[in-house]
XYZ file of N, CA, C and O in Angstrom:
764
model
N 0.637 -0.973 -0.092
C 0.024 0.146 0.148
C 0.667 1.460 -0.239
O 0.683 2.129 -0.826
N 1.902 1.331 0.720
C 2.635 2.297 0.866
C 3.386 2.902 -0.355
O 3.441 4.009 -0.955
N 3.904 1.752 -1.231
C 4.377 1.940 -2.465
C 3.269 2.686 -3.344
O 3.753 3.380 -4.032
N 2.302 2.060 -3.338
C 1.492 2.526 -4.388
C 1.108 4.081 -3.799
O 0.825 4.916 -4.715
N 0.693 4.470 -2.685
C 0.660 5.811 -2.221
C 1.896 6.642 -2.842
O 1.507 7.985 -3.160
N 2.939 5.987 -2.822
C 4.015 7.117 -2.860
C 4.117 7.075 -4.959
O 4.571 8.241 -5.356
N 3.568 6.095 -5.332
C 3.101 6.217 -6.898
C 2.323 6.914 -7.313
O 2.061 6.876 -8.822
N 1.305 7.162 -6.325
C 0.269 8.099 -6.359
C -0.944 7.293 -7.276
O -1.597 7.909 -7.878
N -0.820 6.004 -6.786
C -1.860 4.783 -7.361
C -2.791 4.204 -6.251
O -3.523 3.599 -6.576
N -2.719 5.178 -4.875
C -3.786 4.573 -3.980
C -4.366 5.990 -3.603
O -3.633 6.738 -3.787
N -5.483 5.919 -3.083
C -6.086 7.132 -2.649
C -5.714 7.180 -1.004
O -6.546 7.942 -0.523
N -4.988 6.228 -0.707
C -4.672 6.164 0.988
C -5.291 4.856 1.979
O -4.551 4.744 2.524
N -6.281 4.554 1.713
C -7.011 3.482 2.367
C -7.447 2.424 1.097
O -7.178 0.937 1.972
N -7.322 2.638 0.239
C -8.254 1.193 -0.599
C -7.432 1.140 -2.066
O -6.792 2.318 -2.354
N -7.484 0.019 -2.546
C -6.462 -0.337 -3.736
C -7.774 -0.536 -4.598
O -8.410 -1.868 -4.395
N -7.827 -0.215 -6.106
C -8.524 -0.614 -6.868
C -7.816 -2.105 -7.511
O -7.008 -1.571 -8.582
N -8.372 -3.204 -7.412
C -7.192 -4.220 -7.885
C -8.171 -4.317 -9.428
O -7.466 -5.240 -9.932
N -8.873 -3.921 -9.846
C -9.697 -4.056 -11.144
C -9.003 -3.256 -12.071
O -8.987 -3.119 -13.297
N -8.174 -2.185 -11.511
C -7.140 -1.097 -12.218
C -6.472 -2.055 -13.072
O -5.219 -2.255 -12.409
N -6.129 -2.019 -14.290
C -4.910 -2.886 -15.083
C -3.567 -2.131 -14.937
O -2.363 -2.763 -14.594
N -3.616 -0.969 -14.562
C -2.269 -0.303 -14.214
C -1.394 -0.755 -12.868
O -0.669 -0.819 -12.882
N -2.486 -0.589 -12.028
C -2.346 -1.030 -10.639
C -2.016 -2.506 -10.490
O -1.238 -2.914 -9.645
N -2.567 -3.259 -10.983
C -2.277 -5.098 -11.424
C -0.949 -5.028 -11.723
O -0.014 -5.738 -11.250
N -0.529 -4.158 -12.775
C 0.929 -4.451 -13.364
C 2.014 -4.303 -12.177
O 3.186 -4.814 -11.980
N 1.579 -2.919 -11.527
C 2.577 -2.691 -10.156
C 2.666 -3.863 -9.235
O 3.676 -4.109 -8.725
N 1.487 -4.208 -9.043
C 1.175 -5.476 -7.954
C 2.251 -6.706 -8.364
O 2.731 -7.022 -7.401
N 1.804 -6.659 -9.432
C 2.642 -7.947 -10.066
C 3.922 -7.867 -9.969
O 5.007 -9.033 -9.855
N 4.756 -6.786 -9.805
C 6.368 -6.380 -9.991
C 6.756 -6.028 -8.747
O 7.818 -6.002 -8.588
N 5.817 -6.132 -7.661
C 6.245 -5.715 -6.356
C 7.079 -6.930 -5.551
O 8.021 -6.669 -5.145
N 6.698 -8.113 -5.778
C 7.463 -8.951 -4.745
C 9.241 -8.983 -5.488
O 10.251 -8.800 -4.484
N 9.453 -8.777 -6.678
C 10.830 -8.536 -7.291
C 11.527 -7.283 -6.478
O 12.872 -7.584 -5.685
N 10.829 -6.449 -6.966
C 11.671 -5.323 -5.833
C 11.468 -5.102 -4.677
O 12.570 -4.768 -3.969
N 10.594 -5.796 -3.882
C 10.807 -5.644 -2.412
C 12.066 -6.904 -2.040
O 12.681 -6.453 -1.248
N 11.821 -8.193 -2.614
C 13.144 -9.068 -2.385
C 14.291 -7.995 -2.817
O 15.403 -8.517 -1.811
N 14.597 -7.429 -3.751
C 15.703 -6.762 -4.288
C 16.233 -5.913 -3.026
O 17.244 -5.730 -2.692
N 15.039 -4.853 -2.664
C 15.369 -3.711 -1.535
C 15.652 -4.822 -0.019
O 16.862 -4.217 0.460
N 15.090 -5.507 0.147
C 15.653 -6.283 1.547
C 16.905 -6.686 1.253
O 17.779 -6.833 2.329
N 17.204 -7.592 0.458
C 18.558 -8.279 -0.159
C 19.688 -6.640 -0.037
O 20.786 -7.294 0.652
N 19.457 -5.765 -0.568
C 20.226 -4.465 -0.600
C 20.495 -4.314 1.222
O 21.822 -3.966 1.467
N 19.512 -4.013 1.786
C 19.350 -3.651 3.295
C 20.224 -4.635 3.842
O 21.160 -4.450 5.035
N 20.093 -5.968 3.592
C 20.816 -7.028 4.888
C 22.310 -7.031 4.474
O 22.887 -7.251 5.395
N 22.383 -7.076 3.093
C 23.829 -7.345 2.612
C 24.653 -6.253 2.887
O 26.010 -6.367 3.163
N 24.276 -5.019 2.841
C 24.688 -3.491 3.472
C 25.411 -3.748 4.822
O 25.979 -2.670 5.341
N 24.343 -4.583 6.050
C 25.006 -4.488 7.344
C 23.715 -4.357 8.076
O 23.582 -4.399 9.241
N 22.155 -4.607 7.398
C 21.339 -3.930 8.260
C 20.387 -5.137 8.337
O 19.582 -5.515 7.429
N 20.708 -6.398 9.494
C 20.277 -7.414 9.284
C 20.137 -7.460 10.739
O 20.190 -7.215 11.723
N 18.769 -8.699 11.060
C 18.682 -8.873 12.500
C 19.643 -10.474 12.885
O 19.672 -11.286 12.025
N 19.650 -10.637 14.215
C 20.629 -11.900 14.634
C 19.389 -12.742 14.936
O 18.476 -12.396 15.952
N 19.335 -13.727 14.815
C 18.536 -15.067 15.890
C 19.615 -16.087 16.302
O 20.663 -16.211 15.909
N 18.985 -16.835 17.223
C 19.402 -17.895 17.452
C 18.834 -19.519 17.585
O 17.569 -19.326 17.562
N 19.637 -20.205 17.920
C 18.907 -21.762 17.977
C 19.644 -22.368 19.288
O 20.932 -22.052 19.494
N 18.898 -23.475 19.692
C 20.016 -23.968 21.108
C 19.901 -25.398 20.566
O 19.294 -26.080 19.744
N 20.860 -26.280 20.908
C 21.136 -27.655 20.902
C 21.955 -28.220 21.984
O 22.447 -27.423 22.691
N 21.638 -29.659 22.091
C 22.198 -30.067 23.397
C 23.242 -30.841 22.645
O 23.092 -31.685 22.003
N 24.167 -31.352 23.664
C 25.616 -32.164 23.077
C 25.783 -33.131 24.320
O 25.915 -32.809 25.474
N 25.851 -34.416 24.216
C 26.372 -35.203 25.447
C 27.745 -35.483 24.815
O 28.487 -35.680 23.830
N 28.868 -35.606 25.832
C 30.231 -35.928 25.955
C 30.288 -37.160 25.074
O 29.642 -38.127 24.749
N 31.921 -36.988 24.344
C 32.209 -38.135 23.573
C 31.233 -38.285 22.290
O 31.355 -39.528 21.931
N 30.071 -37.545 22.135
C 29.486 -37.446 21.091
C 29.508 -36.561 19.800
O 29.560 -35.324 20.205
N 29.881 -37.302 18.571
C 30.433 -35.821 17.640
C 28.903 -35.068 17.478
O 27.867 -35.669 17.430
N 29.178 -33.793 17.265
C 27.790 -32.977 16.851
C 28.332 -32.017 15.593
O 29.393 -31.086 16.152
N 27.818 -31.900 14.747
C 28.010 -31.017 13.728
C 26.644 -30.400 13.276
O 25.581 -31.358 12.755
N 26.309 -29.083 13.588
C 24.958 -28.534 13.006
C 25.039 -28.007 11.793
O 25.920 -26.650 11.417
N 24.206 -28.668 10.693
C 24.174 -27.950 9.441
C 23.023 -26.578 9.706
O 22.036 -26.754 10.041
N 23.669 -25.665 9.729
C 23.097 -24.259 9.783
C 21.705 -24.231 9.193
O 20.980 -23.567 9.270
N 22.140 -24.303 7.491
C 21.045 -24.029 6.473
C 19.938 -24.872 6.828
O 18.795 -24.551 6.638
N 20.506 -26.233 7.181
C 19.151 -27.186 7.574
C 18.210 -26.830 8.702
O 16.981 -27.008 8.516
N 18.719 -26.611 9.734
C 18.483 -26.197 11.001
C 17.686 -24.828 11.129
O 16.506 -24.772 12.282
N 18.097 -23.822 10.444
C 17.503 -22.474 10.647
C 17.090 -22.019 9.069
O 17.637 -21.354 8.386
N 15.694 -21.951 8.661
C 15.317 -21.297 7.316
C 15.655 -19.850 7.037
O 15.706 -19.734 5.761
N 16.261 -19.266 8.068
C 16.339 -17.864 8.011
C 17.575 -17.820 7.835
O 18.219 -16.597 8.051
N 18.937 -18.456 7.850
C 20.388 -18.429 8.051
C 20.596 -18.000 6.855
O 20.569 -18.293 5.656
N 21.506 -16.947 7.183
C 22.262 -15.958 6.059
C 23.771 -16.409 6.252
O 24.445 -16.807 5.283
N 24.151 -16.260 7.403
C 25.476 -16.276 8.072
C 26.018 -16.261 9.030
O 25.211 -15.697 10.053
N 27.156 -16.936 9.428
C 27.704 -16.609 10.780
C 29.408 -16.536 10.546
O 29.973 -17.125 9.988
N 29.814 -15.054 10.451
C 31.312 -14.580 10.413
C 31.892 -15.113 11.149
O 32.925 -15.861 10.876
N 31.902 -15.467 12.613
C 32.598 -16.376 13.638
C 31.628 -16.843 14.629
O 30.258 -16.325 14.729
N 31.889 -18.099 14.796
C 31.016 -18.808 16.000
C 30.597 -17.709 17.190
O 31.485 -17.124 17.711
N 29.470 -17.856 17.145
C 29.008 -17.079 18.612
C 28.182 -17.958 19.190
O 26.911 -18.013 18.741
N 28.758 -18.617 20.237
C 27.968 -19.780 20.850
C 28.189 -19.425 22.385
O 29.184 -19.198 22.890
N 27.272 -19.544 22.882
C 27.120 -19.798 24.528
C 26.704 -20.910 25.024
O 25.852 -21.490 24.686
N 27.294 -21.312 26.419
C 26.906 -22.351 26.945
C 26.274 -22.211 28.337
O 26.351 -20.982 29.168
N 25.238 -22.926 28.333
C 24.027 -22.604 29.503
C 24.017 -23.776 30.671
O 24.237 -24.721 30.373
N 24.594 -23.145 31.663
C 25.075 -24.348 33.008
C 24.423 -23.215 34.188
O 24.842 -22.481 34.473
N 23.547 -24.428 34.783
C 22.982 -23.587 36.416
C 22.465 -22.295 36.189
O 22.653 -21.495 37.128
N 21.581 -22.126 35.211
C 21.244 -20.666 35.321
C 21.997 -19.677 34.667
O 21.627 -18.550 34.766
N 23.315 -19.951 34.332
C 24.141 -18.998 33.830
C 24.429 -19.152 32.202
O 24.453 -20.411 32.101
N 25.001 -18.065 31.519
C 25.240 -18.096 30.020
C 26.783 -17.660 30.258
O 26.936 -16.502 30.619
N 27.369 -18.586 29.544
C 28.977 -18.312 29.356
C 29.410 -18.503 28.024
O 28.993 -19.197 27.296
N 30.307 -17.448 27.481
C 30.717 -17.426 25.991
C 31.223 -18.737 25.882
O 32.156 -19.361 26.826
N 31.277 -19.793 24.754
C 31.791 -20.570 24.472
C 32.624 -20.685 23.373
O 32.206 -20.432 21.937
N 33.877 -20.936 23.201
C 34.877 -20.988 22.373
C 35.368 -21.841 21.642
O 36.331 -21.785 20.605
N 34.963 -22.920 21.849
C 35.110 -24.473 21.399
C 34.843 -24.836 19.883
O 35.226 -25.615 19.379
N 33.725 -24.078 19.330
C 33.197 -24.437 18.060
C 34.299 -23.820 16.739
O 34.901 -23.054 16.822
N 33.840 -25.059 15.870
C 34.650 -24.231 14.398
C 33.562 -24.423 13.375
O 32.815 -25.111 13.417
N 33.629 -23.097 12.636
C 33.015 -23.200 11.292
C 33.636 -23.735 10.159
O 34.473 -23.209 9.998
N 32.781 -24.286 9.209
C 33.185 -24.820 8.220
C 32.170 -24.562 6.719
O 30.969 -24.502 7.133
N 32.707 -23.658 5.863
C 31.951 -23.262 4.683
C 30.938 -22.624 4.913
O 29.912 -22.616 4.221
N 30.664 -21.563 6.032
C 29.589 -20.785 6.370
C 28.213 -21.718 6.813
O 27.281 -21.402 6.081
N 28.489 -23.017 6.790
C 27.260 -23.892 6.823
C 27.517 -24.583 8.293
O 26.353 -25.028 8.519
N 28.508 -25.085 8.128
C 28.382 -26.416 9.212
C 29.246 -25.979 10.392
O 30.217 -25.425 10.564
N 28.740 -25.915 11.648
C 29.234 -25.398 13.114
C 29.356 -26.781 13.718
O 28.378 -27.871 14.067
N 30.580 -27.355 14.062
C 31.408 -28.695 14.807
C 31.449 -28.049 15.965
O 32.459 -26.897 16.378
N 31.118 -28.845 16.936
C 31.498 -29.051 18.074
C 32.181 -30.138 18.953
O 32.420 -30.781 18.140
N 32.971 -29.728 19.595
C 34.256 -30.474 19.928
C 33.511 -31.772 20.445
O 32.802 -31.789 21.247
N 34.426 -32.760 20.504
C 33.986 -34.068 21.281
C 33.711 -33.871 22.875
O 32.806 -34.406 23.287
N 34.670 -33.179 23.434
C 34.280 -32.968 25.148
C 33.376 -31.877 25.232
O 33.151 -31.495 26.653
N 32.638 -31.464 24.325
C 31.672 -30.290 25.045
C 30.613 -31.194 25.092
O 30.149 -32.242 24.471
N 29.964 -30.710 26.448
C 28.705 -31.087 27.019
C 27.702 -30.356 27.206
O 28.156 -29.278 27.727
N 26.473 -30.644 27.235
C 25.575 -29.525 27.609
C 24.299 -28.730 26.816
O 24.222 -29.444 25.912
N 23.716 -27.791 27.214
C 23.068 -26.919 26.297
C 23.730 -25.384 26.014
O 24.457 -24.889 26.463
N 23.809 -25.697 24.371
C 24.365 -24.602 23.539
C 23.363 -23.706 23.034
O 22.666 -23.997 22.420
N 23.798 -22.334 22.884
C 22.903 -21.301 22.341
C 23.907 -20.744 21.186
O 24.794 -20.250 21.397
N 23.429 -21.053 19.673
C 24.189 -20.412 18.614
C 23.532 -18.980 18.201
O 22.366 -19.190 17.629
N 24.375 -18.035 17.968
C 23.707 -16.974 17.167
C 24.126 -16.872 15.585
O 25.239 -17.405 15.432
N 23.529 -16.146 14.689
C 23.568 -16.294 13.299
C 22.713 -14.849 12.693
O 21.914 -14.592 13.136
N 23.620 -14.641 11.756
C 22.586 -13.579 11.205
C 21.452 -14.003 10.199
O 21.962 -15.083 9.356
N 20.317 -13.497 10.110
C 19.541 -14.054 9.236
C 18.944 -13.035 8.192
O 19.135 -12.070 7.967
N 17.943 -14.078 7.262
C 17.730 -13.211 5.955
C 16.151 -13.331 6.109
O 15.614 -14.585 6.037
N 15.279 -12.422 5.823
C 14.237 -12.288 6.003
C 13.557 -13.181 4.631
O 14.307 -13.776 3.610
N 12.251 -13.909 5.071
C 12.003 -14.909 3.764
C 11.604 -14.072 2.632
O 11.012 -12.852 2.702
N 11.540 -14.688 1.541
C 11.348 -14.379 0.548
C 9.980 -13.670 0.069
O 9.087 -14.783 0.398
N 9.806 -12.464 -0.500
C 8.222 -12.098 -0.687
C 7.790 -12.795 -2.101
O 8.593 -12.850 -2.859
N 6.642 -13.203 -1.809
C 5.915 -13.875 -3.201
C 4.871 -13.110 -3.494
O 4.199 -12.513 -2.475
N 4.081 -13.536 -4.502
C 2.639 -13.156 -4.866
C 1.658 -13.555 -3.487
O 0.689 -12.861 -3.261
N 1.739 -14.557 -3.030
C 0.953 -15.185 -2.069
C 1.302 -14.723 -0.855
O 0.571 -14.801 0.193
N 2.279 -14.010 -0.322
C 2.605 -13.122 0.943
C 1.691 -12.571 0.982
O 1.262 -11.448 0.303
N 0.957 -12.362 2.308
C -0.100 -11.912 2.821
C 0.447 -10.167 2.938
O 1.392 -10.191 3.413
N -0.576 -9.299 3.061
C -0.414 -7.857 3.121
C -0.302 -7.546 4.541
O 0.480 -6.370 4.859
N -0.355 -8.347 5.650
C -0.059 -8.089 6.789
C 1.213 -8.729 7.271
O 1.296 -8.660 8.341
N 1.885 -9.404 6.335
C 3.047 -10.178 6.564
C 4.240 -9.102 7.291
O 4.389 -8.178 6.813
N 4.905 -9.287 8.404
C 5.731 -8.704 9.103
C 6.941 -9.115 8.810
O 7.474 -10.362 8.946
N 8.078 -8.419 7.935
C 9.300 -8.709 7.418
C 10.466 -8.709 8.713
O 10.342 -7.816 9.517
N 10.855 -9.679 8.865
C 11.914 -9.733 10.105
C 13.140 -9.245 9.679
O 14.299 -9.674 9.416
N 13.027 -7.568 9.671
C 14.318 -6.629 9.099
C 14.144 -5.524 10.138
O 13.021 -5.467 10.860
N 14.990 -4.999 10.766
C 15.020 -3.955 11.676
C 13.846 -2.551 11.233
O 14.011 -2.749 10.174
N 13.108 -2.265 12.032
C 12.049 -1.664 11.750
C 12.563 -0.479 11.132
O 11.872 0.156 10.141
N 13.755 0.407 11.262
C 14.464 1.531 10.726
C 14.697 1.023 9.195
O 15.028 2.041 8.502
N 14.972 -0.190 9.092
C 15.269 -0.157 7.652
C 13.800 -0.689 6.843
O 13.889 -0.425 5.451
N 12.968 -1.249 7.391
C 11.827 -2.000 6.710
C 11.058 -0.560 5.982
O 10.373 -0.530 4.919
N 11.192 0.892 6.737
C 10.820 1.857 6.363
C 11.161 2.500 4.719
O 10.768 3.148 4.010
N 12.541 1.778 4.863
C 13.139 2.237 3.341
C 12.646 1.254 2.036
O 12.613 1.708 0.781
N 12.005 0.263 2.340
C 11.735 -0.583 1.097
C 10.531 -0.105 0.417
O 10.867 -0.386 -1.092
N 9.711 0.408 0.773
C 8.747 1.063 -0.399
C 9.298 2.369 -0.986
O 9.039 2.266 -2.119
N 10.265 2.730 -0.360
C 11.195 3.827 -1.332
C 11.866 3.302 -2.518
O 11.781 3.555 -3.591
N 12.421 2.201 -2.132
C 13.130 1.621 -3.289
C 12.428 0.712 -4.314
O 12.440 0.663 -5.328
N 11.331 0.234 -3.567
C 10.271 -0.302 -4.619
C 9.557 0.560 -5.574
O 9.599 0.328 -6.579
N 9.037 1.786 -4.974
C 8.679 2.983 -5.879
C 9.565 3.244 -7.124
O 9.109 3.460 -8.171
N 10.951 3.457 -6.381
C 11.948 3.580 -7.638
C 12.298 2.995 -8.758
O 12.002 3.382 -9.829
N 11.986 1.509 -8.161
C 11.827 0.676 -9.422
C 10.987 0.355 -10.453
O 10.933 0.328 -11.641
N 9.544 0.533 -9.320
C 8.545 0.173 -10.262
C 7.933 1.702 -11.244
O 7.122 1.388 -12.089
N 8.619 2.688 -11.040
C 8.154 3.945 -11.461
C 8.887 4.167 -12.649
O 9.091 5.701 -13.366
N 10.088 3.495 -12.763
C 11.225 4.124 -14.001
C 10.667 4.351 -15.359
O 10.962 5.229 -15.897
N 9.508 3.581 -15.738
C 9.229 3.717 -17.259
C 8.022 4.789 -17.070
O 8.022 5.386 -18.201
N 7.332 4.955 -16.155
C 6.482 6.151 -15.938
C 6.796 7.493 -15.593
O 6.465 8.399 -16.498
N 7.583 7.581 -14.581
C 8.332 8.887 -14.372
C 9.878 8.752 -13.759
O 9.845 8.703 -12.726
N 10.690 8.857 -14.536
C 11.974 8.620 -14.436
C 12.594 9.695 -13.439
O 13.221 9.358 -12.199
N 12.070 10.786 -13.350
C 12.559 11.880 -12.086
C 12.091 11.634 -11.107
O 12.862 11.767 -9.901
N 10.734 11.159 -11.039
C 10.246 10.840 -9.552
C 10.839 9.486 -9.118
O 11.429 9.371 -7.923
N 11.075 8.437 -10.048
C 11.744 7.111 -9.557
C 13.163 7.628 -9.162
O 13.393 7.191 -8.078
N 14.037 8.414 -9.805
C 15.030 8.743 -9.464
C 15.096 9.731 -7.484
O 15.832 9.299 -7.172
N 13.806 10.514 -7.671
C 13.757 10.902 -6.209
C 13.509 9.972 -5.193
O 14.481 10.004 -4.162
N 12.669 8.863 -5.482
C 12.820 7.809 -4.510
C 13.900 7.024 -4.171
O 14.062 6.536 -3.195
N 14.736 6.863 -5.575
C 16.005 6.320 -5.091
C 16.932 6.720 -4.470
O 17.691 6.616 -3.598
N 16.965 8.308 -4.657
C 17.858 9.093 -3.652
C 17.674 8.905 -2.437
O 18.374 9.013 -1.367
N 16.178 9.233 -2.124
C 15.707 9.042 -0.631
C 16.249 7.477 0.032
O 16.447 7.798 1.304
N 16.085 6.612 -0.899
C 16.471 5.377 -0.177
C 17.711 5.257 -0.157
O 18.107 4.399 0.938
N 18.776 5.770 -0.828
C 20.107 5.484 -0.988
C 20.563 6.469 0.366
O 21.639 6.106 1.049
N 20.348 7.815 0.554
C 20.529 8.201 1.797
C 20.023 7.577 3.150
O 20.753 7.791 3.802
N 18.458 7.299 3.131
C 18.575 6.593 4.311
C 19.145 5.195 4.319
O 19.608 4.826 5.689
N 19.724 4.384 3.564
C 20.551 3.228 3.611
C 21.766 4.135 4.198
O 22.535 3.289 5.215
N 22.397 4.667 3.533
C 23.762 5.597 3.954
C 23.595 5.758 5.973
O 24.763 5.609 6.329
N 22.594 6.313 6.123
C 22.416 6.710 7.706
C 22.171 5.552 8.567
O 22.970 5.306 9.411
N 21.596 4.106 7.714
C 21.561 2.996 8.620
C 23.002 2.545 8.668
O 23.440 1.782 9.827
N 24.050 2.446 7.446
C 25.037 2.021 7.547
C 26.289 2.626 7.983
O 26.810 2.307 8.643
N 25.881 4.033 8.373
C 27.122 5.012 8.773
C 26.162 5.814 9.335
O 25.994 6.993 8.876
N 26.123 5.308 10.927
C 24.901 6.470 11.495
C 25.664 7.683 11.924
O 27.006 7.741 12.059
N 25.027 8.641 11.960
C 25.703 10.235 12.493
C 26.110 9.993 13.656
O 25.215 9.892 14.556
N 27.191 10.204 14.444
C 27.493 10.191 15.457
C 27.707 11.730 16.064
O 28.257 12.551 15.269
N 27.570 11.871 17.088
C 28.035 13.244 17.827
C 28.043 13.305 19.169
O 27.642 12.193 19.645
N 28.128 14.373 20.059
C 28.076 14.643 21.414
C 27.061 15.655 21.403
O 26.918 16.687 20.688
N 26.060 15.487 22.632
C 25.476 16.580 22.933
C 26.312 17.324 23.621
O 25.411 18.034 24.834
N 27.575 17.920 24.177
C 27.887 18.312 25.168
C 28.349 19.580 24.449
O 28.837 19.556 23.034
N 28.347 20.504 25.003
C 28.876 22.326 24.617
C 30.038 22.341 25.429
O 29.985 22.392 26.667
N 31.162 22.888 24.777
C 32.231 23.620 25.335
C 32.242 25.352 24.758
O 32.605 25.359 23.541
N 32.541 26.061 25.874
C 32.682 27.497 25.248
C 34.034 27.676 25.236
O 35.011 27.422 25.985
N 34.649 27.920 23.842
C 35.724 28.446 23.814
C 36.122 29.898 23.737
O 37.556 30.288 24.015
N 35.284 30.505 23.986
C 35.909 32.331 23.954
C 35.264 32.567 25.703
O 35.452 33.834 25.812
N 34.734 31.619 26.346
C 34.348 32.394 27.903
C 32.955 32.892 27.633
O 33.072 33.625 29.043
N 32.228 33.025 26.799
C 31.031 34.098 26.874
C 30.031 33.692 27.877
O 29.324 34.409 27.960
N 29.843 32.737 28.334
C 29.056 31.817 29.147
C 29.278 31.691 30.160
O 28.864 31.736 31.126
């Protein structure tokens, strides 16, 4: 809806699905949404998820991260914690192979939690309108800008460029947030 509002194709609350020009946009939306999501996630705006495994001593354990986690994207370095007696401690004994297989040493035993970077599920024509995309909210608001820029290219290039510039500016702020201090120092002594 937000994308169509930006493209001046929705009156604000309803979509006329019988309008052929709107249907064309709607059919093209999943691909544009997926492009935007991939750009945001691979630029560094992603969520971390976790999963737990139990391991017995002297039993080999290799976790296929892609098979166990449908939203698995990557694990830069193993981030694993061991849970013992209500306490959580970092566990440094795991090895990651091929960004897919997390191997625990044979002497490891107990309950472990591992963390990974996730990739939101792909958007399709069947994805419902109320589906929440598992991406940071501050990044999710940029998706309609990217979609409008892609879908509006053939109709109004200047408006499409405007939306793409807004998307790129928002992405730059997410990737490289403006930092500063709220302190003030008078160098002239006027205060």
